[in-house]
Amino acid sequence: VLNRVGSLMTAFFTSTPVTDFDSAMKADATRYGVHYRQMLSQGIYLAPSQFEVAFISDAQTEDDLNKAIGMTEWSFKKMLEK
């Protein structure tokens, strides 16, 4: 689940909507940690906790965003292999 307002977003590893603290606590924080470390290993810096916000700004180029998208796909596929 990706919750977003404008350019601010937070990803939760869950198949149910995250609308409050209780529903956020049901998300898989361990799986988020795996994704975080895999992305970090590829030079993509995410918030270290799924309870923190991420954002896109003018500092990111189109190449930066394309790399982040590609590495996200790579990370998700790698997690499915396990």
Coordinates of C-alpha atoms in Angstrom, one line a residue:
V1 CA 0.0 0.0 0.0
L2 CA 1.3 3.4 -0.9
N3 CA -0.3 6.3 1.0
R4 CA 0.3 9.6 -0.7
V5 CA -0.6 13.3 -0.4
G6 CA 1.0 15.4 -3.2
S7 CA 4.7 14.5 -3.4
L8 CA 4.7 13.0 0.2
M9 CA 4.3 9.3 0.5
T10 CA 4.7 6.3 2.8
A11 CA 4.8 2.6 1.7
F12 CA 3.4 -0.1 3.8
F13 CA 3.9 -3.8 3.2
T14 CA 0.2 -4.9 3.7
S15 CA -2.7 -5.8 1.4
T16 CA -5.2 -3.8 3.5
P17 CA -5.7 0.0 3.6
V18 CA -3.6 2.0 6.1
T19 CA -5.8 4.7 7.6
D20 CA -4.6 5.0 11.2
F21 CA -2.0 3.8 13.7
D22 CA -3.7 0.5 14.3
S23 CA -3.8 -0.4 10.6
A24 CA -0.3 0.8 10.1
M25 CA 0.9 -1.5 12.9
K26 CA -0.5 -4.5 11.0
A27 CA 1.9 -3.8 8.1
D28 CA 5.0 -6.0 7.8
A29 CA 7.8 -3.9 9.2
T30 CA 10.3 -6.7 8.7
R31 CA 9.6 -6.9 5.0
Y32 CA 9.9 -3.1 4.8
G33 CA 13.3 -3.4 6.4
V34 CA 14.4 -6.0 3.8
H35 CA 13.3 -3.6 1.0
Y36 CA 15.0 -0.6 2.7
R37 CA 18.3 -2.5 2.9
Q38 CA 18.1 -3.8 -0.7
M39 CA 17.4 -0.3 -2.0
L40 CA 20.2 1.2 0.1
S41 CA 22.6 -1.4 -1.4
Q42 CA 21.8 0.1 -4.8
G43 CA 22.3 3.7 -3.7
I44 CA 18.6 4.5 -3.2
Y45 CA 18.0 6.2 0.1
L46 CA 14.6 5.6 1.6
A47 CA 13.3 6.4 5.0
P48 CA 14.6 3.7 7.4
S49 CA 11.1 3.1 8.8
Q50 CA 7.8 2.6 7.1
F51 CA 6.4 5.2 9.6
E52 CA 8.4 8.0 8.0
V53 CA 7.6 10.0 5.0
A54 CA 9.3 10.0 1.6
F55 CA 9.1 12.7 -0.9
I56 CA 10.0 13.7 -4.4
S57 CA 11.5 17.1 -5.0
D58 CA 13.0 19.2 -7.8
A59 CA 16.4 17.9 -6.8
Q60 CA 15.6 14.5 -8.3
T61 CA 16.2 14.2 -12.1
E62 CA 14.2 12.1 -14.4
D63 CA 17.2 9.7 -14.5
D64 CA 17.1 9.5 -10.6
L65 CA 13.4 8.7 -10.7
N66 CA 13.8 6.0 -13.4
K67 CA 16.6 4.4 -11.4
A68 CA 14.5 4.4 -8.2
I69 CA 11.6 2.8 -10.2
G70 CA 13.9 0.2 -11.6
M71 CA 15.5 -0.6 -8.3
T72 CA 12.1 -0.8 -6.6
E73 CA 11.0 -3.4 -9.2
W74 CA 14.3 -5.3 -8.7
S75 CA 13.8 -5.3 -4.9
F76 CA 10.2 -6.5 -5.1
K77 CA 11.2 -9.3 -7.5
K78 CA 14.1 -10.3 -5.2
M79 CA 11.8 -10.5 -2.2
L80 CA 9.4 -12.7 -4.1
E81 CA 12.2 -15.2 -4.9
K82 CA 12.6 -15.9 -1.1

